[in-house]
Amino acid sequence: MITPKILYLKMNLLKDSRDLVFTANHLVCGGWVGKDQKALQAHIDELAQLGVPGPRRIPIYMNFSTYLLTTDDEVTVVSDKSSGEVEYVLLCSGEETWVTVGSDHTDRDVETKSIPGSKQMYAKCLAPECWPYPEVKDHWGKLILRCWADKGPERTLYQEAQLSEILDPQELLQKMPREGMDEKESFVLFSGTIATKGGLIFGDSYGLELEDPVLKRTIKHSYRVKILHQYL
């Protein structure tokens, strides 16, 4: 049995904010969620040249250990070839759904051998605040995902796209397999990422944003990457 992970979040409503204690019984990460099929296939071919195996289905869904979930501001890694991936994150419990921003931090060396293995290695970061999904549902496609990557003194806009470019929550949830998941259990779903602006950056830190230009608010989170010294 997977041990549930307790997340302590701030639920920001239109008029006030409340504490949200969320019990995650499952952690699922999506992938290959772009709506532009030509661009998606080009990205699959690009990664194949780097040795990353292509998907057997689109989108893909991967189950991971819930202990990987964190709202901390630091991720520890064992390689200098890891990078973040900004995503929208759904927290689902019964009929209720909340949305926030997160990063599916991934080991790029291991990814050439096993995509699930590369993602199970490192934490799945998410912001410690969220919005009720119904508040953004009617203008979902106008929300903007953004990621900044810091490498040394340089800060680069690493990823940026409107959510109209990837699958929305309703389609992502509808296609998600539910084997081994009780309908009463809560889960966290990472959406899958958007394209980078210039290729992978093995950053020292990452800044994540989910902007709502309609209601004029933004969820932000950042984390640094610490490479653990090895005694080999």
mmCIF file of C-alpha atoms in Angstrom:
data_model
loop_
_atom_site.group_PDB
_atom_site.id
_atom_site.type_symbol
_atom_site.label_atom_id
_atom_site.label_comp_id
_atom_site.label_asym_id
_atom_site.label_seq_id
_atom_site.Cartn_x
_atom_site.Cartn_y
_atom_site.Cartn_z
ATOM 1 C CA MET A 1 0.000 0.000 0.000
ATOM 2 C CA ILE A 2 1.312 3.438 -0.935
ATOM 3 C CA THR A 3 1.554 5.730 2.074
ATOM 4 C CA PRO A 4 -0.530 8.882 1.503
ATOM 5 C CA LYS A 5 1.286 12.218 1.478
ATOM 6 C CA ILE A 6 -0.219 15.126 3.410
ATOM 7 C CA LEU A 7 0.123 18.504 1.685
ATOM 8 C CA TYR A 8 -0.520 21.770 3.522
ATOM 9 C CA LEU A 9 -1.624 24.413 1.050
ATOM 10 C CA LYS A 10 -3.251 27.824 0.934
ATOM 11 C CA MET A 11 -6.416 27.908 -1.163
ATOM 12 C CA ASN A 12 -6.688 31.380 -2.678
ATOM 13 C CA LEU A 13 -10.294 32.258 -3.498
ATOM 14 C CA LEU A 14 -11.571 35.310 -5.329
ATOM 15 C CA LYS A 15 -12.537 37.027 -2.086
ATOM 16 C CA ASP A 16 -10.406 35.392 0.605
ATOM 17 C CA SER A 17 -8.070 32.493 1.323
ATOM 18 C CA ARG A 18 -8.352 29.302 3.362
ATOM 19 C CA ASP A 19 -6.092 26.511 4.487
ATOM 20 C CA LEU A 20 -6.280 23.280 2.539
ATOM 21 C CA VAL A 21 -4.977 20.019 3.960
ATOM 22 C CA PHE A 22 -4.836 17.619 1.024
ATOM 23 C CA THR A 23 -4.212 13.882 1.362
ATOM 24 C CA ALA A 24 -2.614 12.473 -1.780
ATOM 25 C CA ASN A 25 -3.224 8.739 -2.115
ATOM 26 C CA HIS A 26 -1.732 8.662 -5.595
ATOM 27 C CA LEU A 27 0.695 10.668 -7.727
ATOM 28 C CA VAL A 28 0.272 10.536 -11.501
ATOM 29 C CA CYS A 29 2.359 12.362 -14.103
ATOM 30 C CA GLY A 30 1.114 12.890 -17.633
ATOM 31 C CA GLY A 31 3.193 13.322 -20.747
ATOM 32 C CA TRP A 32 2.957 14.103 -24.452
ATOM 33 C CA VAL A 33 -0.036 16.375 -23.925
ATOM 34 C CA GLY A 34 0.496 18.926 -26.696
ATOM 35 C CA LYS A 35 -2.479 19.603 -28.995
ATOM 36 C CA ASP A 36 -0.344 20.336 -32.073
ATOM 37 C CA GLN A 37 0.262 16.804 -33.337
ATOM 38 C CA LYS A 38 2.904 17.845 -35.884
ATOM 39 C CA ALA A 39 4.915 19.698 -33.238
ATOM 40 C CA LEU A 40 4.428 16.800 -30.838
ATOM 41 C CA GLN A 41 5.798 14.290 -33.330
ATOM 42 C CA ALA A 42 8.739 16.587 -34.070
ATOM 43 C CA HIS A 43 9.557 16.667 -30.353
ATOM 44 C CA ILE A 44 9.284 12.875 -30.131
ATOM 45 C CA ASP A 45 11.701 12.565 -33.073
ATOM 46 C CA GLU A 46 14.051 15.112 -31.496
ATOM 47 C CA LEU A 47 14.214 13.184 -28.222
ATOM 48 C CA ALA A 48 14.653 9.907 -30.085
ATOM 49 C CA GLN A 49 17.891 11.300 -31.524
ATOM 50 C CA LEU A 50 19.065 11.802 -27.930
ATOM 51 C CA GLY A 51 18.222 8.208 -27.098
ATOM 52 C CA VAL A 52 14.907 8.853 -25.320
ATOM 53 C CA PRO A 53 12.375 6.187 -26.325
ATOM 54 C CA GLY A 54 9.131 7.362 -27.898
ATOM 55 C CA PRO A 55 5.730 6.767 -26.292
ATOM 56 C CA ARG A 56 3.537 3.761 -27.075
ATOM 57 C CA ARG A 57 0.435 5.887 -26.513
ATOM 58 C CA ILE A 58 -0.404 9.588 -26.379
ATOM 59 C CA PRO A 59 -0.863 10.951 -23.797
ATOM 60 C CA ILE A 60 1.021 8.759 -21.354
ATOM 61 C CA TYR A 61 0.333 8.419 -17.630
ATOM 62 C CA MET A 62 2.874 7.262 -15.056
ATOM 63 C CA ASN A 63 2.331 6.343 -11.419
ATOM 64 C CA PHE A 64 4.914 7.449 -8.865
ATOM 65 C CA SER A 65 5.503 7.329 -5.127
ATOM 66 C CA THR A 66 3.568 9.986 -3.245
ATOM 67 C CA TYR A 67 6.578 10.763 -1.030
ATOM 68 C CA LEU A 68 8.062 12.585 -4.026
ATOM 69 C CA LEU A 69 5.528 15.395 -3.607
ATOM 70 C CA THR A 70 6.941 18.507 -1.959
ATOM 71 C CA THR A 71 6.350 22.220 -1.560
ATOM 72 C CA ASP A 72 9.957 22.732 -0.400
ATOM 73 C CA ASP A 73 12.283 25.185 -2.115
ATOM 74 C CA GLU A 74 15.123 22.724 -2.750
ATOM 75 C CA VAL A 75 15.524 19.509 -4.743
ATOM 76 C CA THR A 76 18.500 17.216 -4.162
ATOM 77 C CA VAL A 77 19.951 15.328 -7.139
ATOM 78 C CA VAL A 78 22.900 13.036 -7.862
ATOM 79 C CA SER A 79 23.738 14.230 -11.367
ATOM 80 C CA ASP A 80 24.485 17.510 -13.099
ATOM 81 C CA LYS A 81 22.194 16.423 -15.946
ATOM 82 C CA SER A 82 18.772 17.083 -14.439
ATOM 83 C CA SER A 83 16.205 19.728 -15.273
ATOM 84 C CA GLY A 84 12.784 21.007 -14.328
ATOM 85 C CA GLU A 85 9.562 20.897 -16.377
ATOM 86 C CA VAL A 86 6.830 23.416 -15.600
ATOM 87 C CA GLU A 87 3.328 21.917 -15.544
ATOM 88 C CA TYR A 88 -0.100 22.656 -14.217
ATOM 89 C CA VAL A 89 -0.998 20.416 -11.323
ATOM 90 C CA LEU A 90 -4.439 19.122 -10.376
ATOM 91 C CA LEU A 91 -5.362 18.070 -6.857
ATOM 92 C CA CYS A 92 -8.472 15.904 -7.084
ATOM 93 C CA SER A 93 -10.606 14.662 -4.223
ATOM 94 C CA GLY A 94 -14.100 13.379 -4.924
ATOM 95 C CA GLU A 95 -15.996 16.055 -6.834
ATOM 96 C CA GLU A 96 -13.503 18.801 -5.903
ATOM 97 C CA THR A 97 -10.482 19.849 -7.955
ATOM 98 C CA TRP A 98 -7.846 22.476 -7.273
ATOM 99 C CA VAL A 99 -5.115 23.707 -9.599
ATOM 100 C CA THR A 100 -1.597 24.939 -8.984
ATOM 101 C CA VAL A 101 1.805 25.004 -10.686
ATOM 102 C CA GLY A 102 4.630 22.506 -10.313
ATOM 103 C CA SER A 103 7.737 20.950 -11.816
ATOM 104 C CA ASP A 104 8.339 17.320 -12.745
ATOM 105 C CA HIS A 105 12.099 17.358 -12.115
ATOM 106 C CA THR A 106 13.807 14.726 -14.270
ATOM 107 C CA ASP A 107 17.204 13.041 -14.617
ATOM 108 C CA ARG A 108 18.096 13.359 -18.302
ATOM 109 C CA ASP A 109 20.768 10.661 -18.359
ATOM 110 C CA VAL A 110 18.453 8.043 -16.878
ATOM 111 C CA GLU A 111 15.644 9.231 -19.182
ATOM 112 C CA THR A 112 17.445 7.647 -22.163
ATOM 113 C CA LYS A 113 17.003 4.260 -20.478
ATOM 114 C CA SER A 114 13.695 4.644 -18.642
ATOM 115 C CA ILE A 115 11.326 7.600 -18.614
ATOM 116 C CA PRO A 116 9.497 6.417 -15.457
ATOM 117 C CA GLY A 117 12.841 5.698 -13.792
ATOM 118 C CA SER A 118 14.147 9.181 -14.559
ATOM 119 C CA LYS A 119 11.105 10.789 -12.965
ATOM 120 C CA GLN A 120 10.880 8.504 -9.929
ATOM 121 C CA MET A 121 14.402 9.633 -8.979
ATOM 122 C CA TYR A 122 13.537 13.208 -8.026
ATOM 123 C CA ALA A 123 10.956 15.275 -6.200
ATOM 124 C CA LYS A 124 7.787 16.563 -7.794
ATOM 125 C CA CYS A 125 7.619 20.198 -6.704
ATOM 126 C CA LEU A 126 4.403 22.160 -6.433
ATOM 127 C CA ALA A 127 3.519 25.600 -5.144
ATOM 128 C CA PRO A 128 2.083 25.777 -1.601
ATOM 129 C CA GLU A 129 -0.997 27.621 -2.876
ATOM 130 C CA CYS A 130 -3.803 26.753 -5.267
ATOM 131 C CA TRP A 131 -7.060 27.914 -6.872
ATOM 132 C CA PRO A 132 -10.383 26.078 -7.052
ATOM 133 C CA TYR A 133 -10.648 24.768 -10.600
ATOM 134 C CA PRO A 134 -14.221 26.117 -11.097
ATOM 135 C CA GLU A 135 -12.862 29.678 -10.752
ATOM 136 C CA VAL A 136 -10.682 29.279 -13.855
ATOM 137 C CA LYS A 137 -12.574 26.647 -15.849
ATOM 138 C CA ASP A 138 -14.398 29.067 -18.167
ATOM 139 C CA HIS A 139 -11.194 30.828 -19.272
ATOM 140 C CA TRP A 140 -8.761 27.923 -18.843
ATOM 141 C CA GLY A 141 -7.065 28.294 -22.227
ATOM 142 C CA LYS A 142 -6.018 31.870 -21.406
ATOM 143 C CA LEU A 143 -3.959 30.819 -18.372
ATOM 144 C CA ILE A 144 -0.206 31.004 -18.928
ATOM 145 C CA LEU A 145 2.493 28.599 -17.774
ATOM 146 C CA ARG A 146 5.953 30.086 -17.402
ATOM 147 C CA CYS A 147 9.315 28.822 -16.181
ATOM 148 C CA TRP A 148 12.558 30.712 -15.559
ATOM 149 C CA ALA A 149 15.859 28.829 -15.353
ATOM 150 C CA ASP A 150 18.856 30.245 -13.482
ATOM 151 C CA LYS A 151 22.340 29.074 -14.427
ATOM 152 C CA GLY A 152 25.129 30.932 -12.678
ATOM 153 C CA PRO A 153 24.427 34.677 -13.052
ATOM 154 C CA GLU A 154 22.133 34.155 -16.059
ATOM 155 C CA ARG A 155 18.335 34.043 -15.809
ATOM 156 C CA THR A 156 16.546 32.669 -18.876
ATOM 157 C CA LEU A 157 12.893 32.470 -19.803
ATOM 158 C CA TYR A 158 12.933 28.703 -20.278
ATOM 159 C CA GLN A 159 9.286 27.880 -21.047
ATOM 160 C CA GLU A 160 6.153 29.928 -21.724
ATOM 161 C CA ALA A 161 2.798 29.027 -23.278
ATOM 162 C CA GLN A 162 -0.927 29.466 -22.886
ATOM 163 C CA LEU A 163 -2.725 26.400 -21.577
ATOM 164 C CA SER A 164 -4.736 26.287 -24.806
ATOM 165 C CA GLU A 165 -1.661 24.569 -26.284
ATOM 166 C CA ILE A 166 -1.962 21.420 -24.136
ATOM 167 C CA LEU A 167 -4.788 19.138 -23.027
ATOM 168 C CA ASP A 168 -7.196 20.705 -20.562
ATOM 169 C CA PRO A 169 -8.082 19.097 -17.211
ATOM 170 C CA GLN A 170 -11.338 17.556 -18.416
ATOM 171 C CA GLU A 171 -9.691 15.668 -21.287
ATOM 172 C CA LEU A 172 -6.617 14.776 -19.247
ATOM 173 C CA LEU A 173 -8.765 13.342 -16.455
ATOM 174 C CA GLN A 174 -11.112 11.576 -18.858
ATOM 175 C CA LYS A 175 -8.227 9.726 -20.535
ATOM 176 C CA MET A 176 -6.402 8.847 -17.307
ATOM 177 C CA PRO A 177 -6.408 5.103 -16.501
ATOM 178 C CA ARG A 178 -7.774 4.291 -13.049
ATOM 179 C CA GLU A 179 -6.483 0.732 -12.508
ATOM 180 C CA GLY A 180 -5.449 0.247 -8.889
ATOM 181 C CA MET A 181 -7.114 3.480 -7.825
ATOM 182 C CA ASP A 182 -10.203 3.507 -5.624
ATOM 183 C CA GLU A 183 -12.726 6.146 -6.706
ATOM 184 C CA LYS A 184 -12.778 7.483 -3.135
ATOM 185 C CA GLU A 185 -9.023 8.089 -3.083
ATOM 186 C CA SER A 186 -7.518 11.503 -3.775
ATOM 187 C CA PHE A 187 -4.723 12.023 -6.265
ATOM 188 C CA VAL A 188 -2.319 14.619 -7.633
ATOM 189 C CA LEU A 189 -1.960 14.807 -11.412
ATOM 190 C CA PHE A 190 0.926 16.628 -13.105
ATOM 191 C CA SER A 191 -0.255 17.666 -16.547
ATOM 192 C CA GLY A 192 2.791 17.122 -18.709
ATOM 193 C CA THR A 193 4.945 20.004 -19.828
ATOM 194 C CA ILE A 194 5.137 22.607 -22.585
ATOM 195 C CA ALA A 195 7.967 23.097 -25.071
ATOM 196 C CA THR A 196 11.201 24.774 -24.053
ATOM 197 C CA LYS A 197 12.260 27.930 -25.869
ATOM 198 C CA GLY A 198 15.775 26.770 -26.693
ATOM 199 C CA GLY A 199 16.418 23.248 -25.464
ATOM 200 C CA LEU A 200 17.155 21.777 -22.047
ATOM 201 C CA ILE A 201 18.825 23.885 -19.371
ATOM 202 C CA PHE A 202 20.436 22.106 -16.443
ATOM 203 C CA GLY A 203 19.661 24.956 -14.100
ATOM 204 C CA ASP A 204 20.848 25.840 -10.626
ATOM 205 C CA SER A 205 17.275 26.884 -9.815
ATOM 206 C CA TYR A 206 13.866 27.253 -11.438
ATOM 207 C CA GLY A 207 11.067 29.774 -11.082
ATOM 208 C CA LEU A 208 7.551 28.567 -11.848
ATOM 209 C CA GLU A 209 4.470 30.640 -12.655
ATOM 210 C CA LEU A 210 0.815 30.029 -13.443
ATOM 211 C CA GLU A 211 -0.711 33.330 -14.497
ATOM 212 C CA ASP A 212 -4.413 34.091 -14.752
ATOM 213 C CA PRO A 213 -4.577 37.253 -16.922
ATOM 214 C CA VAL A 214 -8.373 37.358 -16.701
ATOM 215 C CA LEU A 215 -8.635 37.480 -12.911
ATOM 216 C CA LYS A 216 -5.209 39.162 -12.684
ATOM 217 C CA ARG A 217 -3.454 36.831 -10.277
ATOM 218 C CA THR A 218 -0.452 34.514 -10.386
ATOM 219 C CA ILE A 219 0.731 31.472 -8.464
ATOM 220 C CA LYS A 220 4.519 31.429 -8.141
ATOM 221 C CA HIS A 221 7.014 28.967 -6.743
ATOM 222 C CA SER A 222 10.770 28.541 -7.022
ATOM 223 C CA TYR A 223 13.275 25.907 -6.019
ATOM 224 C CA ARG A 224 17.007 25.444 -6.193
ATOM 225 C CA VAL A 225 18.806 22.287 -7.282
ATOM 226 C CA LYS A 226 21.463 20.862 -4.965
ATOM 227 C CA ILE A 227 23.827 18.216 -6.332
ATOM 228 C CA LEU A 228 24.752 15.822 -3.522
ATOM 229 C CA HIS A 229 28.448 15.182 -3.074
ATOM 230 C CA GLN A 230 29.344 11.525 -3.595
ATOM 231 C CA TYR A 231 31.986 9.579 -1.648
ATOM 232 C CA LEU A 232 33.007 7.158 -4.370
#
